[in-house]
Amino acid sequence: MDPARLDGLVPDHLGPRTRRIVLRDLAVPVDIGFHDFEVGNPQRVFVTVEVWLDEASFAAVDEVAAAWDYDFLRSEILLLVEGRRYNLQETLAREIYTLVAARAGVKGLRVATSKPDVYPDCAEVGVELSSF
C-alpha cells in the first residue's frame, strides 16, 4: 500500500506528541570504581540513552540524510571512555548527558549507566540523569 494514500486520515489528536531515539544497554568496558580491586581493571558498564527530539530533527522521509545519527551516540560514547579512568558512574553519566544534550534538536534526555557485575545478588547498580 502506498503510504501517501493515508495522508490526512489520522486525526490530529492521534498524531505523535513525542519522538524518541533509544540506544539501550550498550556494553562498554570502562576503568571505573574507587575500590583498590577496581582500579586498573575495566568493568562492563551498560549505557542507555533516550533522546526526545523536536519534530524537525526526527526523520519525516525514508532517507538516511534525514535521520538523527544513531552512530553518533555509540561512537562518541566509546570515544569518551577510551583510555579514561572514572571513579564514579555519576561522572560518566554526566559526561554522556552533556555530550548528547549539546546536540541540535534535543528536547528531552535520559542517560543511565549501570554496572552489572558488582553484586552477585542483584542485576545491576547504576545511576540515571534525566531532563524531566
XYZ file of N, CA and C in Angstrom:
396
model
N 0.844 -1.184 0.000
C 0.000 0.000 0.000
C 0.885 1.241 0.000
N 0.484 2.204 -0.753
C 1.196 3.471 -0.827
C 0.840 4.308 0.404
N 1.832 4.609 1.286
C 1.542 5.388 2.494
C 0.934 6.757 2.207
N 1.218 7.312 1.041
C 0.657 8.620 0.697
C -0.867 8.573 0.643
N -1.432 7.393 0.379
C -2.893 7.267 0.327
C -3.514 7.467 1.707
N -2.711 7.358 2.760
C -3.227 7.511 4.124
C -3.128 8.943 4.641
N -2.454 9.813 3.886
C -2.313 11.205 4.321
C -3.669 11.819 4.629
N -3.749 12.473 5.768
C -4.970 13.154 6.166
C -5.984 12.274 6.863
N -5.746 10.969 6.974
C -6.707 10.064 7.601
C -6.527 9.944 9.116
N -5.348 10.287 9.619
C -5.100 10.192 11.061
C -5.572 11.489 11.714
N -6.498 11.381 12.676
C -6.979 12.589 13.355
C -5.841 13.292 14.096
N -5.933 14.606 14.207
C -4.891 15.393 14.870
C -4.595 14.897 16.280
N -5.623 14.489 17.016
C -5.398 14.079 18.406
C -4.618 12.765 18.514
N -4.460 12.041 17.402
C -3.675 10.807 17.409
C -2.282 10.980 16.792
N -1.942 12.206 16.445
C -0.604 12.460 15.908
C 0.451 12.302 16.993
N 1.677 11.962 16.615
C 2.741 11.777 17.606
C 2.986 13.046 18.412
N 3.097 12.880 19.718
C 3.403 14.006 20.594
C 4.880 14.022 20.979
N 5.495 12.865 20.928
C 6.929 12.785 21.213
C 7.611 11.948 20.140
N 8.883 12.217 19.985
C 9.719 11.474 19.048
C 10.987 11.117 19.802
N 11.268 9.822 19.879
C 12.353 9.373 20.743
C 13.249 8.389 20.001
N 14.535 8.529 20.243
C 15.540 7.590 19.750
C 16.179 6.952 20.975
N 16.411 5.636 20.913
C 16.922 4.908 22.072
C 18.157 4.093 21.690
N 19.180 4.204 22.508
C 20.331 3.303 22.474
C 20.297 2.587 23.818
N 20.004 1.295 23.801
C 19.755 0.574 25.056
C 20.855 -0.445 25.359
N 21.381 -0.336 26.564
C 22.328 -1.326 27.100
C 23.562 -1.538 26.228
N 24.148 -0.436 25.777
C 25.440 -0.521 25.101
C 26.459 -1.016 26.130
N 27.079 -2.152 25.873
C 28.065 -2.720 26.800
C 29.438 -2.123 26.495
N 29.977 -1.407 27.480
C 31.231 -0.693 27.300
C 32.210 -1.120 28.396
N 33.438 -1.501 28.037
C 34.432 -1.772 29.073
C 35.003 -0.449 29.590
N 34.870 -0.219 30.894
C 35.288 1.058 31.474
C 36.149 0.804 32.704
N 37.250 1.537 32.803
C 38.056 1.525 34.025
C 37.342 2.457 34.998
N 36.548 1.869 35.880
C 35.677 2.655 36.747
C 35.620 2.035 38.138
N 35.503 2.902 39.121
C 35.392 2.454 40.503
C 36.528 3.008 41.341
N 36.294 3.103 42.639
C 37.307 3.677 43.519
C 37.914 2.667 44.486
N 37.393 1.458 44.505
C 37.978 0.422 45.355
C 39.285 -0.066 44.728
N 40.231 -0.464 45.573
C 41.532 -0.924 45.073
C 41.396 -2.012 44.014
N 40.472 -2.953 44.213
C 40.328 -4.061 43.263
C 39.704 -3.620 41.937
N 39.118 -2.417 41.894
C 38.507 -1.921 40.656
C 39.490 -1.123 39.802
N 40.408 -0.424 40.452
C 41.330 0.466 39.746
C 42.223 -0.344 38.801
N 42.202 0.043 37.539
C 43.016 -0.632 36.537
C 42.419 -1.919 35.999
N 41.216 -2.256 36.446
C 40.528 -3.464 35.985
C 39.199 -3.071 35.343
N 39.186 -2.873 34.031
C 37.945 -2.444 33.372
C 36.771 -3.365 33.691
N 35.614 -2.732 33.867
C 34.373 -3.444 34.169
C 33.374 -3.179 33.052
N 32.435 -4.100 32.912
C 31.331 -3.873 31.980
C 30.424 -2.799 32.559
N 30.117 -1.828 31.736
C 29.132 -0.809 32.089
C 28.110 -0.792 30.959
N 26.841 -0.856 31.330
C 25.776 -0.720 30.341
C 25.345 0.740 30.302
N 25.222 1.277 29.098
C 24.799 2.663 28.906
C 23.508 2.656 28.099
N 22.517 3.366 28.610
C 21.267 3.565 27.883
C 21.055 5.065 27.716
N 20.754 5.462 26.491
C 20.484 6.866 26.187
C 19.143 6.936 25.474
N 18.244 7.753 25.994
C 16.963 8.026 25.343
C 16.935 9.507 25.011
N 16.711 9.812 23.744
C 16.728 11.191 23.274
C 15.368 11.531 22.689
N 14.703 12.519 23.263
C 13.455 13.037 22.708
C 13.835 14.185 21.790
N 13.334 14.123 20.560
C 13.705 15.096 19.541
C 12.542 15.997 19.173
N 12.882 17.212 18.732
C 11.833 18.068 18.194
C 11.430 17.510 16.831
N 10.286 17.929 16.366
C 9.727 17.370 15.130
C 10.659 17.546 13.940
N 11.321 18.694 13.864
C 12.199 18.970 12.724
C 13.421 18.051 12.689
N 13.818 17.502 13.834
C 15.012 16.652 13.899
C 14.709 15.173 13.725
N 13.439 14.822 13.670
C 13.027 13.428 13.517
C 12.707 13.182 12.052
N 13.288 12.160 11.461
C 13.142 11.912 10.025
C 11.673 11.807 9.613
N 11.278 12.644 8.659
C 9.910 12.617 8.142
C 9.832 11.854 6.822
N 10.999 11.577 6.245
C 11.071 10.818 4.999
C 12.041 9.660 5.191
N 11.927 8.650 4.361
C 12.735 7.438 4.484
C 14.083 7.609 3.785
N 14.872 8.570 4.284
C 16.183 8.851 3.713
C 17.196 8.993 4.837
N 18.367 8.398 4.641
C 19.412 8.421 5.661
C 19.767 9.850 6.054
N 19.847 10.730 5.089
C 20.240 12.112 5.359
C 19.259 12.824 6.290
N 18.030 12.342 6.376
C 17.015 12.985 7.211
C 17.030 12.476 8.649
N 17.741 11.390 8.894
C 17.697 10.744 10.214
C 18.695 11.361 11.187
N 18.347 11.285 12.459
C 19.285 11.650 13.519
C 20.333 10.555 13.567
N 21.570 10.903 13.790
C 22.681 9.966 13.651
C 22.817 9.030 14.853
N 22.280 7.811 14.723
C 22.409 6.809 15.794
C 23.870 6.460 16.041
N 24.629 6.382 14.951
C 26.042 6.026 15.081
C 26.785 7.014 15.969
N 26.368 8.278 15.940
C 26.986 9.290 16.796
C 26.922 8.868 18.257
N 25.752 8.432 18.700
C 25.605 8.038 20.105
C 26.616 6.968 20.480
N 26.626 5.915 19.717
C 27.503 4.787 20.032
C 28.975 5.168 19.935
N 29.370 5.733 18.814
C 30.795 6.012 18.600
C 31.334 7.063 19.564
N 30.555 8.089 19.863
C 31.034 9.129 20.776
C 31.137 8.623 22.214
N 30.238 7.748 22.619
C 30.334 7.156 23.957
C 31.590 6.291 24.042
N 31.838 5.492 23.021
C 33.040 4.656 23.013
C 34.307 5.509 23.035
N 34.323 6.595 22.284
C 35.475 7.503 22.294
C 35.651 8.173 23.651
N 34.550 8.521 24.277
C 34.591 9.200 25.571
C 35.288 8.354 26.633
N 35.024 7.068 26.657
C 35.571 6.210 27.717
C 36.939 5.619 27.367
N 37.292 5.662 26.099
C 38.547 5.049 25.667
C 39.747 5.712 26.352
N 40.521 4.906 27.061
C 41.723 5.413 27.715
C 41.470 6.280 28.934
N 40.221 6.359 29.377
C 39.867 7.189 30.535
C 39.671 6.338 31.767
N 39.785 6.962 32.919
C 39.507 6.305 34.202
C 38.487 7.149 34.932
N 37.490 6.505 35.477
C 36.432 7.172 36.243
C 36.370 6.558 37.632
N 36.210 7.393 38.636
C 35.938 6.892 39.981
C 34.460 6.561 40.133
N 33.608 7.388 39.517
C 32.168 7.314 39.771
C 31.355 7.177 38.485
N 30.285 6.397 38.573
C 29.328 6.332 37.469
C 28.673 7.692 37.251
N 28.500 8.438 38.318
C 27.878 9.761 38.204
C 28.644 10.642 37.222
N 29.973 10.579 37.276
C 30.801 11.377 36.373
C 30.625 10.915 34.933
N 30.672 9.615 34.717
C 30.486 9.066 33.374
C 29.117 9.449 32.815
N 28.073 9.270 33.599
C 26.716 9.604 33.146
C 26.596 11.092 32.822
N 27.189 11.938 33.650
C 27.124 13.390 33.421
C 27.824 13.761 32.116
N 28.967 13.155 31.833
C 29.693 13.473 30.600
C 28.917 13.023 29.359
N 28.303 11.862 29.428
C 27.475 11.390 28.306
C 26.272 12.309 28.136
N 25.647 12.676 29.233
C 24.481 13.561 29.208
C 24.836 14.880 28.515
N 25.943 15.482 28.920
C 26.369 16.759 28.351
C 26.651 16.628 26.859
N 27.305 15.549 26.475
C 27.626 15.290 25.077
C 26.367 15.270 24.210
N 25.331 14.594 24.682
C 24.100 14.455 23.899
C 23.232 15.705 24.001
N 23.143 16.294 25.183
C 22.289 17.471 25.385
C 22.720 18.650 24.522
N 23.987 18.709 24.161
C 24.500 19.816 23.358
C 24.131 19.693 21.874
N 23.562 18.572 21.468
C 23.204 18.367 20.068
C 21.921 19.122 19.712
N 21.842 19.538 18.474
C 20.652 20.245 17.990
C 19.449 19.313 17.983
N 18.295 19.867 18.315
C 17.039 19.138 18.219
C 16.635 18.356 19.448
N 17.495 18.306 20.466
C 17.186 17.533 21.669
C 16.200 18.310 22.539
N 15.040 17.695 22.802
C 14.016 18.305 23.664
C 14.010 17.698 25.057
N 14.430 16.470 25.163
C 14.475 15.769 26.438
C 15.522 14.680 26.362
N 15.986 14.259 27.535
C 17.094 13.320 27.543
C 17.094 12.505 28.825
N 17.437 11.233 28.685
C 17.666 10.362 29.837
C 18.907 9.539 29.549
N 19.836 9.549 30.494
C 21.057 8.751 30.392
C 21.149 7.894 31.639
N 21.350 6.600 31.448
C 21.514 5.681 32.570
C 22.779 4.863 32.354
N 23.529 4.670 33.438
C 24.675 3.769 33.406
C 24.486 2.748 34.510
N 24.993 1.547 34.278
C 24.903 0.526 35.323
C 26.063 -0.447 35.203
N 26.455 -0.964 36.362
C 27.499 -1.985 36.435
C 26.806 -3.293 36.823
N 26.757 -4.263 35.887
C 26.013 -5.497 36.149
C 26.776 -6.543 36.966
N 28.064 -6.351 37.151
C 28.869 -7.399 37.775
C 29.344 -7.058 39.189
N 28.704 -6.102 39.842
C 29.161 -5.656 41.157
C 28.755 -6.621 42.263
N 27.481 -6.962 42.312
C 26.973 -7.824 43.380
C 26.350 -9.080 42.777
N 26.574 -10.225 43.391
C 26.001 -11.459 42.851
C 24.495 -11.586 43.076
N 23.948 -10.782 43.985
C 22.534 -10.932 44.329
C 21.642 -9.827 43.770
N 22.149 -9.064 42.789
C 21.287 -8.085 42.111
C 21.731 -7.958 40.659
N 20.822 -7.521 39.826
C 21.092 -7.442 38.388
C 22.125 -6.370 38.046
N 22.076 -5.240 38.746
C 22.975 -4.139 38.422
C 22.867 -3.042 39.464
N 23.873 -2.178 39.493
C 23.814 -0.947 40.269
C 24.120 0.183 39.301
N 23.382 1.283 39.411
C 23.580 2.323 38.429
C 23.064 3.676 38.849
N 23.226 4.610 37.935
C 22.753 5.980 38.126
C 22.000 6.413 36.871
N 21.183 7.434 37.034
C 20.386 7.935 35.917
C 20.251 9.441 36.031
N 20.360 10.106 34.903
C 20.107 11.543 34.803
C 19.012 11.743 33.766
N 18.099 12.654 34.027
C 17.079 12.942 33.022
C 16.681 14.406 33.087
N 16.144 14.880 31.995
C 15.720 16.275 31.908
C 14.286 16.466 32.374
N 13.670 15.420 32.878
C 12.276 15.529 33.315
C 12.074 14.822 34.631
